[in-house]
PDB file of C-alpha atoms in Angstrom:
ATOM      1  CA  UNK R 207    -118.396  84.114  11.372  1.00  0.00           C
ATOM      2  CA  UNK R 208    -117.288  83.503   7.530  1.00  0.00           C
ATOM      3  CA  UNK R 209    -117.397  80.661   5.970  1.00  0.00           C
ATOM      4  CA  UNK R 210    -113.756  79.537   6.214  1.00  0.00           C
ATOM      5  CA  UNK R 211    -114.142  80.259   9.851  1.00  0.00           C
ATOM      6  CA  UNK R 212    -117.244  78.104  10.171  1.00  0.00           C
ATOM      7  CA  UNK R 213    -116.057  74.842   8.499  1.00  0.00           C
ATOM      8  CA  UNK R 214    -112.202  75.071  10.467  1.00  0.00           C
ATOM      9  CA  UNK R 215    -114.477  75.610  13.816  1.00  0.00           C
ATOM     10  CA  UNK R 216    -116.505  72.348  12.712  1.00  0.00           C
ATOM     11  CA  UNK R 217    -113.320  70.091  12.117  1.00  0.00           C
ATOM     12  CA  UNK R 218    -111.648  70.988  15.012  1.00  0.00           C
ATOM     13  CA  UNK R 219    -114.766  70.400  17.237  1.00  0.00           C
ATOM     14  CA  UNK R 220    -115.471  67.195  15.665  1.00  0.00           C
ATOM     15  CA  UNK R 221    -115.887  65.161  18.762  1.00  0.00           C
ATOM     16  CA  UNK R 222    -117.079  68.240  20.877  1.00  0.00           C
ATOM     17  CA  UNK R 223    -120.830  67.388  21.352  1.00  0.00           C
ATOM     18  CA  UNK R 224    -121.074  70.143  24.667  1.00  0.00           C
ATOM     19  CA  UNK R 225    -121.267  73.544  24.511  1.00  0.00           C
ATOM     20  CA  UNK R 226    -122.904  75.673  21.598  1.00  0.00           C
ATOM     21  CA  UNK R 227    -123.277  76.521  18.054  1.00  0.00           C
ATOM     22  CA  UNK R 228    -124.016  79.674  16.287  1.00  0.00           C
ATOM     23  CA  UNK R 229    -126.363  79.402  13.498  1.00  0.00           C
ATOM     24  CA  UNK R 230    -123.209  80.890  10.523  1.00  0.00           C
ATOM     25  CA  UNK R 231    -121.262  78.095  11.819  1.00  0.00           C
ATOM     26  CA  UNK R 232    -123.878  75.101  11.297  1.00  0.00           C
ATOM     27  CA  UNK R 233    -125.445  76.324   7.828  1.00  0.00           C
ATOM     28  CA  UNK R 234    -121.574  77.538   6.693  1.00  0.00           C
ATOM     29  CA  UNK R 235    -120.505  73.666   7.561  1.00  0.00           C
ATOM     30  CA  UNK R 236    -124.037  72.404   5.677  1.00  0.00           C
ATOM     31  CA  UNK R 237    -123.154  74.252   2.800  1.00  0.00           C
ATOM     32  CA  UNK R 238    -119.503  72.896   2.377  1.00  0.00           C
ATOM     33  CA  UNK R 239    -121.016  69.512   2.744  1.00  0.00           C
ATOM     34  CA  UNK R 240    -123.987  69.938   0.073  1.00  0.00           C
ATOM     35  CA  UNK R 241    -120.828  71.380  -2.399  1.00  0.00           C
ATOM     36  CA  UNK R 242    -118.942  68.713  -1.497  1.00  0.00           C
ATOM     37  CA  UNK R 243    -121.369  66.035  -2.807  1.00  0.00           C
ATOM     38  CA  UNK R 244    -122.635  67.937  -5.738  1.00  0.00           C
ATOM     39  CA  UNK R 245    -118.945  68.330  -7.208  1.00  0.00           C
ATOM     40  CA  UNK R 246    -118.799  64.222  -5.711  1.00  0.00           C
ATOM     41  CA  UNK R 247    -122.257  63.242  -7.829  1.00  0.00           C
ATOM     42  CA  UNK R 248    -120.879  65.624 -10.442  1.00  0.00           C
ATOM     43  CA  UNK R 249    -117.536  63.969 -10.995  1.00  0.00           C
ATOM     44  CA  UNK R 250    -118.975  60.105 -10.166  1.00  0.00           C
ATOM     45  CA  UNK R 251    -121.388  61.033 -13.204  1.00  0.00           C
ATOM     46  CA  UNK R 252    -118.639  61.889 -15.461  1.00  0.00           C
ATOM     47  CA  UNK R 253    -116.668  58.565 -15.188  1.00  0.00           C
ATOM     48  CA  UNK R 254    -119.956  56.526 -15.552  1.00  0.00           C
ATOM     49  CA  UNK R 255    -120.482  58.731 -19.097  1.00  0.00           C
ATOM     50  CA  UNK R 256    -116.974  58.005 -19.757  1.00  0.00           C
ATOM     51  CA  UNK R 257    -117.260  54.725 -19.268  1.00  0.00           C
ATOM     52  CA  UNK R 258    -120.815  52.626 -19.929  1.00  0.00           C
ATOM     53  CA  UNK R 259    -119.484  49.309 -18.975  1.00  0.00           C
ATOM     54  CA  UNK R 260    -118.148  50.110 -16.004  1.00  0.00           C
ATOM     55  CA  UNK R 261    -121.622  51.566 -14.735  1.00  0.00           C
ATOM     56  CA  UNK R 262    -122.999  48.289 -15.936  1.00  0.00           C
ATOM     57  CA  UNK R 263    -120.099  46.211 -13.996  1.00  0.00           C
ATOM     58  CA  UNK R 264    -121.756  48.561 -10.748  1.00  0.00           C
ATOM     59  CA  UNK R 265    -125.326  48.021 -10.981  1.00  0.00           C
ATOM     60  CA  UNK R 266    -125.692  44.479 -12.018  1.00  0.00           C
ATOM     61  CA  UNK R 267    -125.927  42.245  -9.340  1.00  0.00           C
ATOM     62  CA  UNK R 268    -123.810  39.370 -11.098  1.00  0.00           C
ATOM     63  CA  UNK R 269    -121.718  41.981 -12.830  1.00  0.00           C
ATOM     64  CA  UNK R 270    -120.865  43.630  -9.698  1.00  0.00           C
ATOM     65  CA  UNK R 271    -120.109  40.618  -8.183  1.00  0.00           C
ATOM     66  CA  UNK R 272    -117.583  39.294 -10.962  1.00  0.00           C
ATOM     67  CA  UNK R 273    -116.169  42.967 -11.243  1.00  0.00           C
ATOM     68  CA  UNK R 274    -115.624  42.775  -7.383  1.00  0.00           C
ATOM     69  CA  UNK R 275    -113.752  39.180  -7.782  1.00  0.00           C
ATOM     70  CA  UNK R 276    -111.652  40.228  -9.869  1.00  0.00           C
ATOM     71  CA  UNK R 277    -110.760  43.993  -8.017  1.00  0.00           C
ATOM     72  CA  UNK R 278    -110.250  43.258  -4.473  1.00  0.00           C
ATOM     73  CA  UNK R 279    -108.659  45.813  -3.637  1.00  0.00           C
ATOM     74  CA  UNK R 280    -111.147  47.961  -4.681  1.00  0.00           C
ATOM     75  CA  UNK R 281    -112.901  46.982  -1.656  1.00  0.00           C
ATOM     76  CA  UNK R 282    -110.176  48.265   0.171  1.00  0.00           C
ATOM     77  CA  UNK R 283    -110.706  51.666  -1.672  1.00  0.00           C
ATOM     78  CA  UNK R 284    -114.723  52.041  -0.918  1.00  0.00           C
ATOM     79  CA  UNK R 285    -114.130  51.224   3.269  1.00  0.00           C
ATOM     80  CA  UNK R 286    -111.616  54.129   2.798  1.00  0.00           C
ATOM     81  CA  UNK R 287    -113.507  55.953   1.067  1.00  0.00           C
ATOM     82  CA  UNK R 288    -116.649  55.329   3.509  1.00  0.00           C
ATOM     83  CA  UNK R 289    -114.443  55.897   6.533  1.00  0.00           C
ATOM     84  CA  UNK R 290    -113.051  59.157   5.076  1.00  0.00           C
ATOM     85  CA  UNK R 291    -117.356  59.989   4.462  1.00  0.00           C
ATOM     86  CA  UNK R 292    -117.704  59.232   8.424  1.00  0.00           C
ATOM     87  CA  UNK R 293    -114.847  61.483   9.834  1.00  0.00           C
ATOM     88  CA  UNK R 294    -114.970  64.114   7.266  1.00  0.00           C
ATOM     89  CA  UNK R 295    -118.483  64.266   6.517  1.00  0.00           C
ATOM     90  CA  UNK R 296    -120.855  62.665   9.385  1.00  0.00           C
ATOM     91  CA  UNK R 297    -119.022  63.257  12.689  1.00  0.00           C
ATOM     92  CA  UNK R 298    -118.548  66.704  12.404  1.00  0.00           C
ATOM     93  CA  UNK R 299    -122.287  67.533  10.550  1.00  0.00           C
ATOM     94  CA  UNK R 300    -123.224  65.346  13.716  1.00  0.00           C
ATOM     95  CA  UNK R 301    -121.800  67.154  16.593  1.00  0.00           C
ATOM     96  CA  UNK R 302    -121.997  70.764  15.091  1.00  0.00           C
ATOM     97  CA  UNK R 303    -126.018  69.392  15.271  1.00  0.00           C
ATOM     98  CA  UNK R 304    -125.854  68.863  18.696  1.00  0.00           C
ATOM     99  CA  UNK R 305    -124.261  71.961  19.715  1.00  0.00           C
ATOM    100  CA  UNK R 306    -126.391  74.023  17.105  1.00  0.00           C
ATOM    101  CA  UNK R 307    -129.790  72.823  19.342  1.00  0.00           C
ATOM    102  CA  UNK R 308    -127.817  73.836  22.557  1.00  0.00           C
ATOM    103  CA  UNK R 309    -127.513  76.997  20.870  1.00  0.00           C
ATOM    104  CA  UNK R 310    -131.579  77.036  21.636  1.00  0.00           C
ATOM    105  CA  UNK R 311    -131.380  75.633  24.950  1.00  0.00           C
ATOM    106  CA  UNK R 312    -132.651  72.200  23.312  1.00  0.00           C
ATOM    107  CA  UNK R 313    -130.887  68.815  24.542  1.00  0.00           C
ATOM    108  CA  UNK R 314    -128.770  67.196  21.890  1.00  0.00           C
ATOM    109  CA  UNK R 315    -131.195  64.572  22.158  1.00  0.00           C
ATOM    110  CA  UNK R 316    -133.923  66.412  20.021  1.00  0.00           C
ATOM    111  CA  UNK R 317    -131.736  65.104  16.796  1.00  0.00           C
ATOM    112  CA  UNK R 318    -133.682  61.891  17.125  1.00  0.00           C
ATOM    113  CA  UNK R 319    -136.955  63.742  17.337  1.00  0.00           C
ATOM    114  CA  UNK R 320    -137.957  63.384  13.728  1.00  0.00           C
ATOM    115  CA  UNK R 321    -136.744  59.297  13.350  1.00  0.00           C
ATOM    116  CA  UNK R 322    -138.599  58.841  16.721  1.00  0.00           C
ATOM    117  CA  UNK R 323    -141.806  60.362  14.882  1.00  0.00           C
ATOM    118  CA  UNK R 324    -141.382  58.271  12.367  1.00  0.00           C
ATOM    119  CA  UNK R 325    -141.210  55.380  13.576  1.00  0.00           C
ATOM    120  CA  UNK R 326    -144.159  56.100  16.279  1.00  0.00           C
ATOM    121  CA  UNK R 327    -146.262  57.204  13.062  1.00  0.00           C
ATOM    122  CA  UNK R 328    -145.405  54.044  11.396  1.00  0.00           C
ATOM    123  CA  UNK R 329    -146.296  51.599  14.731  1.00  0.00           C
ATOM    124  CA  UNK R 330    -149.736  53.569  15.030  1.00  0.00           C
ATOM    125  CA  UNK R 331    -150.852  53.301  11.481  1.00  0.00           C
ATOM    126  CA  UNK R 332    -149.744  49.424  11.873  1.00  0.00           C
ATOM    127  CA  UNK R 333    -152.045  49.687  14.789  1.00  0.00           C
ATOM    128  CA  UNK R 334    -155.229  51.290  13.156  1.00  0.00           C
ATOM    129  CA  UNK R 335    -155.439  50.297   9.440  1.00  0.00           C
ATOM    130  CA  UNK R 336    -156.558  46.430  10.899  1.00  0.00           C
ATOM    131  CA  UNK R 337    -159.698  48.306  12.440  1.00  0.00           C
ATOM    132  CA  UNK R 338    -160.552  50.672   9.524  1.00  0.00           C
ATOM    133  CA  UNK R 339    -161.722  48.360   6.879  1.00  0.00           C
ATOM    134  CA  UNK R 340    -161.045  48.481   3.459  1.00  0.00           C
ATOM    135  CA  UNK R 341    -158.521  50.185   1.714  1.00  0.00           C
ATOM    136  CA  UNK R 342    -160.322  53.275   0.361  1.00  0.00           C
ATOM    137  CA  UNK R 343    -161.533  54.053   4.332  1.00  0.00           C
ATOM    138  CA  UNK R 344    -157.769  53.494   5.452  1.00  0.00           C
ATOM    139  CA  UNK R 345    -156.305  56.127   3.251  1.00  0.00           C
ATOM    140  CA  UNK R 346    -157.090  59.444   4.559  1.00  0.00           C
ATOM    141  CA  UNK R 347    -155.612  57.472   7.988  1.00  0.00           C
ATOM    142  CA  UNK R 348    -152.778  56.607   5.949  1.00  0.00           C
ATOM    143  CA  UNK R 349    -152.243  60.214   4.316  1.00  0.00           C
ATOM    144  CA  UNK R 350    -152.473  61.786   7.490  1.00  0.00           C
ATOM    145  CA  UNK R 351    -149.917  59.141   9.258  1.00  0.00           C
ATOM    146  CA  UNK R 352    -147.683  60.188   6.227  1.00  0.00           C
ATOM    147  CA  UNK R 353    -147.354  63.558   6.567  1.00  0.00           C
ATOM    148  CA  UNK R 354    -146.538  63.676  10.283  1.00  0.00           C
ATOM    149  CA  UNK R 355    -142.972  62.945   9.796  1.00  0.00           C
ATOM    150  CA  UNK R 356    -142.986  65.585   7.038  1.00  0.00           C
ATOM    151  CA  UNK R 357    -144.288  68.162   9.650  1.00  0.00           C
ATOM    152  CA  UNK R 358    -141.701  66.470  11.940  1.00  0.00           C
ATOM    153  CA  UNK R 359    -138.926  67.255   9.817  1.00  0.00           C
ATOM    154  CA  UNK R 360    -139.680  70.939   8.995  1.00  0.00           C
ATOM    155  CA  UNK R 361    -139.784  72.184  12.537  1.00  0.00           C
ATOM    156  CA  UNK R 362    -136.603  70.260  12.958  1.00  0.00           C
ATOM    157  CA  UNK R 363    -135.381  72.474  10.015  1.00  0.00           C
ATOM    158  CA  UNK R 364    -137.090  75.530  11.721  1.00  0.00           C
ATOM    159  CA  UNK R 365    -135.242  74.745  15.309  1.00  0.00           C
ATOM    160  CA  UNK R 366    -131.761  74.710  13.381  1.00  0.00           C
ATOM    161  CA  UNK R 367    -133.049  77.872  11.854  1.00  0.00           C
ATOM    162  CA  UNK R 368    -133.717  79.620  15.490  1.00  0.00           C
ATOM    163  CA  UNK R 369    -131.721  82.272  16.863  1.00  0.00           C
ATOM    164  CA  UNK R 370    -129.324  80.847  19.908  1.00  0.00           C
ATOM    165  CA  UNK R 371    -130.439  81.805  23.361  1.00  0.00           C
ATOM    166  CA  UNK R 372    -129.024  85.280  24.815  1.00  0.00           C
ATOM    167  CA  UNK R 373    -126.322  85.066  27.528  1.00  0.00           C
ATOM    168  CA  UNK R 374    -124.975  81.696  28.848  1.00  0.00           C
ATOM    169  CA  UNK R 375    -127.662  78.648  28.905  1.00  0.00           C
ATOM    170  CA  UNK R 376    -127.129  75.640  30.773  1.00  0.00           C
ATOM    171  CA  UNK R 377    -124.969  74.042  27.725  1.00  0.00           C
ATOM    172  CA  UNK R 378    -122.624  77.064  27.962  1.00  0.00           C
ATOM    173  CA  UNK R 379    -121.295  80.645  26.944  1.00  0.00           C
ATOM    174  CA  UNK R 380    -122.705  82.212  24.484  1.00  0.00           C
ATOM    175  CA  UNK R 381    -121.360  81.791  20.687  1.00  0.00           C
ATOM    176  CA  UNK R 382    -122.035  85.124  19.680  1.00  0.00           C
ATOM    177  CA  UNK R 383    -121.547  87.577  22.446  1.00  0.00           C
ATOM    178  CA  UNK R 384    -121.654  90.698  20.588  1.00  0.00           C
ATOM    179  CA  UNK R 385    -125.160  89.923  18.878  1.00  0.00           C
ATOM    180  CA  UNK R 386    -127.520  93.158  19.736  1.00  0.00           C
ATOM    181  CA  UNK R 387    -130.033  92.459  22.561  1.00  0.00           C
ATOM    182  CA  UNK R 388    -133.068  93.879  22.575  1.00  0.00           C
ATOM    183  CA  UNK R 389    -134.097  95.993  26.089  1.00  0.00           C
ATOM    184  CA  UNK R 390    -137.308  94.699  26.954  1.00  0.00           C
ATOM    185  CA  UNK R 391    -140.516  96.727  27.326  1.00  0.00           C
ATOM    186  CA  UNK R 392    -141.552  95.726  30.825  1.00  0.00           C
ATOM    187  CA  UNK R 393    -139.538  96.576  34.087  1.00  0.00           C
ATOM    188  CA  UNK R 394    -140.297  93.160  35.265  1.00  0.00           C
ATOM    189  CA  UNK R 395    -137.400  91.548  33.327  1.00  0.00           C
ATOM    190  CA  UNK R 396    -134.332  93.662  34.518  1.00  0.00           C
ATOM    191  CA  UNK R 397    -133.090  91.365  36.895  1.00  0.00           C
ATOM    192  CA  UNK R 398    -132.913  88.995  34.150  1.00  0.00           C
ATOM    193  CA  UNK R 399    -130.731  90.748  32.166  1.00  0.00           C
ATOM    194  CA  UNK R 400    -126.688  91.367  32.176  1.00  0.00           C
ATOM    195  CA  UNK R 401    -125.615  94.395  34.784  1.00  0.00           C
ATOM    196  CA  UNK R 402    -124.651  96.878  31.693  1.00  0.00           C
ATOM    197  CA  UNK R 403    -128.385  96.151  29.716  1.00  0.00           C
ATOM    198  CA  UNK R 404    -130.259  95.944  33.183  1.00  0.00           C
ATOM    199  CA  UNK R 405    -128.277  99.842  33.906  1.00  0.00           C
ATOM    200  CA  UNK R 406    -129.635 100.535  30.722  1.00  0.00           C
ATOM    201  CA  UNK R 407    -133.292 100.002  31.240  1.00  0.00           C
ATOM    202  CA  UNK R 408    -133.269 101.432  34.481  1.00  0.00           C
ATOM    203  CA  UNK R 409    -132.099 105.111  32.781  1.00  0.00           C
ATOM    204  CA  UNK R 410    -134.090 104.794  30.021  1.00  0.00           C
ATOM    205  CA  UNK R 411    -137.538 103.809  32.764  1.00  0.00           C
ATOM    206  CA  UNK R 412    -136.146 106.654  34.880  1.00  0.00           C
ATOM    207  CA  UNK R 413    -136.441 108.993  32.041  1.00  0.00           C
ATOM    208  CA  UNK R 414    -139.825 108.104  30.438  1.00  0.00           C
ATOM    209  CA  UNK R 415    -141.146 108.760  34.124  1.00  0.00           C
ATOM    210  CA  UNK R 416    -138.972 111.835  34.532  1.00  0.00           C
ATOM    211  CA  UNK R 417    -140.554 113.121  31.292  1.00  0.00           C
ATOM    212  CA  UNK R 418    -144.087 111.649  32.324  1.00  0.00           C
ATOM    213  CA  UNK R 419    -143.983 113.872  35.365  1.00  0.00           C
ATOM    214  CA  UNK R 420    -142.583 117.080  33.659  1.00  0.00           C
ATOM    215  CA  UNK R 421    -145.313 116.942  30.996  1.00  0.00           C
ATOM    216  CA  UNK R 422    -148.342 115.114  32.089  1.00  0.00           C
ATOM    217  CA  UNK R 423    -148.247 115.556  36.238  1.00  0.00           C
ATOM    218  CA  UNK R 424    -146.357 118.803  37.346  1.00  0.00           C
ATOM    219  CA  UNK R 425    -149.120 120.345  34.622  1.00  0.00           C
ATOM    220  CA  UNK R 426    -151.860 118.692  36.561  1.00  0.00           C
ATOM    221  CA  UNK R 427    -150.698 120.304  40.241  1.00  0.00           C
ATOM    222  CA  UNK R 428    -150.103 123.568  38.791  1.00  0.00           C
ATOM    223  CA  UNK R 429    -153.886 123.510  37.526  1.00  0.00           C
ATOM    224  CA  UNK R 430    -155.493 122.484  40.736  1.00  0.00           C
ATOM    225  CA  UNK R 431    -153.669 125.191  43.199  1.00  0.00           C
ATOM    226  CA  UNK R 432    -154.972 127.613  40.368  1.00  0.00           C
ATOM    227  CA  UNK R 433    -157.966 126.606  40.703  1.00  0.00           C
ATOM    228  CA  UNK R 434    -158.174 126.703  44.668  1.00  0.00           C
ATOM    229  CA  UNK R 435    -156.229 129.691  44.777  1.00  0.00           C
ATOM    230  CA  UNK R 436    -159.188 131.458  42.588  1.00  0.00           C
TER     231      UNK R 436
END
């Protein structure tokens, strides 16, 4: 899937939050977006350089607030503008999310995973700092509680990073139907697999013991009627 592909697929999905996700059409869509605010920040930057008062008019409080007086329907302009952020930029990053951890046979739930760290992190070390002491005993405690939703976060971004599941899962078809699948090893997984791979393995186990018997076993019978025979 190219990149064109991806970010169509991810507009006109937006409110599709079942079935799955390949992992070109999530990080195709996250790229577009991170563009998209870099050329944003980019442009937003070069106005403020343009024009020094009107950053100053922004960030002061009672600046801002006169500026805003004065320019109603500027205010009209920044709900657009938030509006168009939500539609073109959240809902779809959103649901491609969900369908990206179907992809891994994970419940579109498992988006909250790292805020629901977080926040159980931040409740414990509320908890536990009363019953350490002082300060200087409380912050390995405290290091420790910070880096959890740090570790949270990465195997988020490792789960988005996962190969999708082979076959249909219980969220759906598979994205990518033509991706290569592996034969396994071990006879013990054929009837797991499709009829055309499970055909496969089957010739390829009938062969190995075909050629098992031809080189290590017919030898072996051979030897021992010689050696009755004489």
């Amino acid at each position: 899937m190219g990149p064109l592909k991806a970010i169509a697929s991810c507009y006109v999905n937006i409110l599709n939050f079942s079935g799955r996700a390949r992992r070109a059409e999530y990080w195709w869509f996250a790229l577009f977006l991170a563009v998209a605010a870099t050329a944003a920040q980019i442009g937003l930057g070069y106005v403020f350089a343009r024009d020094p008062e009107l950053l100053l008019r922004v960030t002061d409080a009672s600046a801002s607030k006169a500026f805003f007086d004065n320019n109603t329907e500027l205010l009209y302009y920044i709900g657009y503008f938030y509006a168009g952020y939500i539609v073109l930029g959240w809902l779809p990053q959103l649901s491609v999310t969900v369908r990206r951890l179907h992809d891994t046979d994970r419940s579109g739930w498992f988006i909250l995973m790292p805020t629901a760290v977080t926040i159980l992190a931040l409740v414990g070390a509320v908890f536990l700092i009363p019953f350490l002491g002082s300060p200087e005993s409380a912050m390995p405690i405290i290091l420790m509680v910070a880096t959890v939703p740090l570790i949270a976060s990465v195997w988020f971004l490792v789960v988005l990073c996962l190969p999708g599941t082979h076959g249909n899962n219980r969220f759906g078809p598979d994205p990518a139907p033509d991706r290569k699948r592996p034969p396994p090893a071990h006879p013990a997984f054929v009837k797991q697999l499709p009829d055309d791979v499970r055909e496969a393995v089957q010739a390829k186990n009938q062969s190995d013991f075909a050629e098992y018997y031809r080189t290590r076993v017919a030898p072996a019978i051979q030897q021992n009627k010689a050696a009755r025979s004489g």
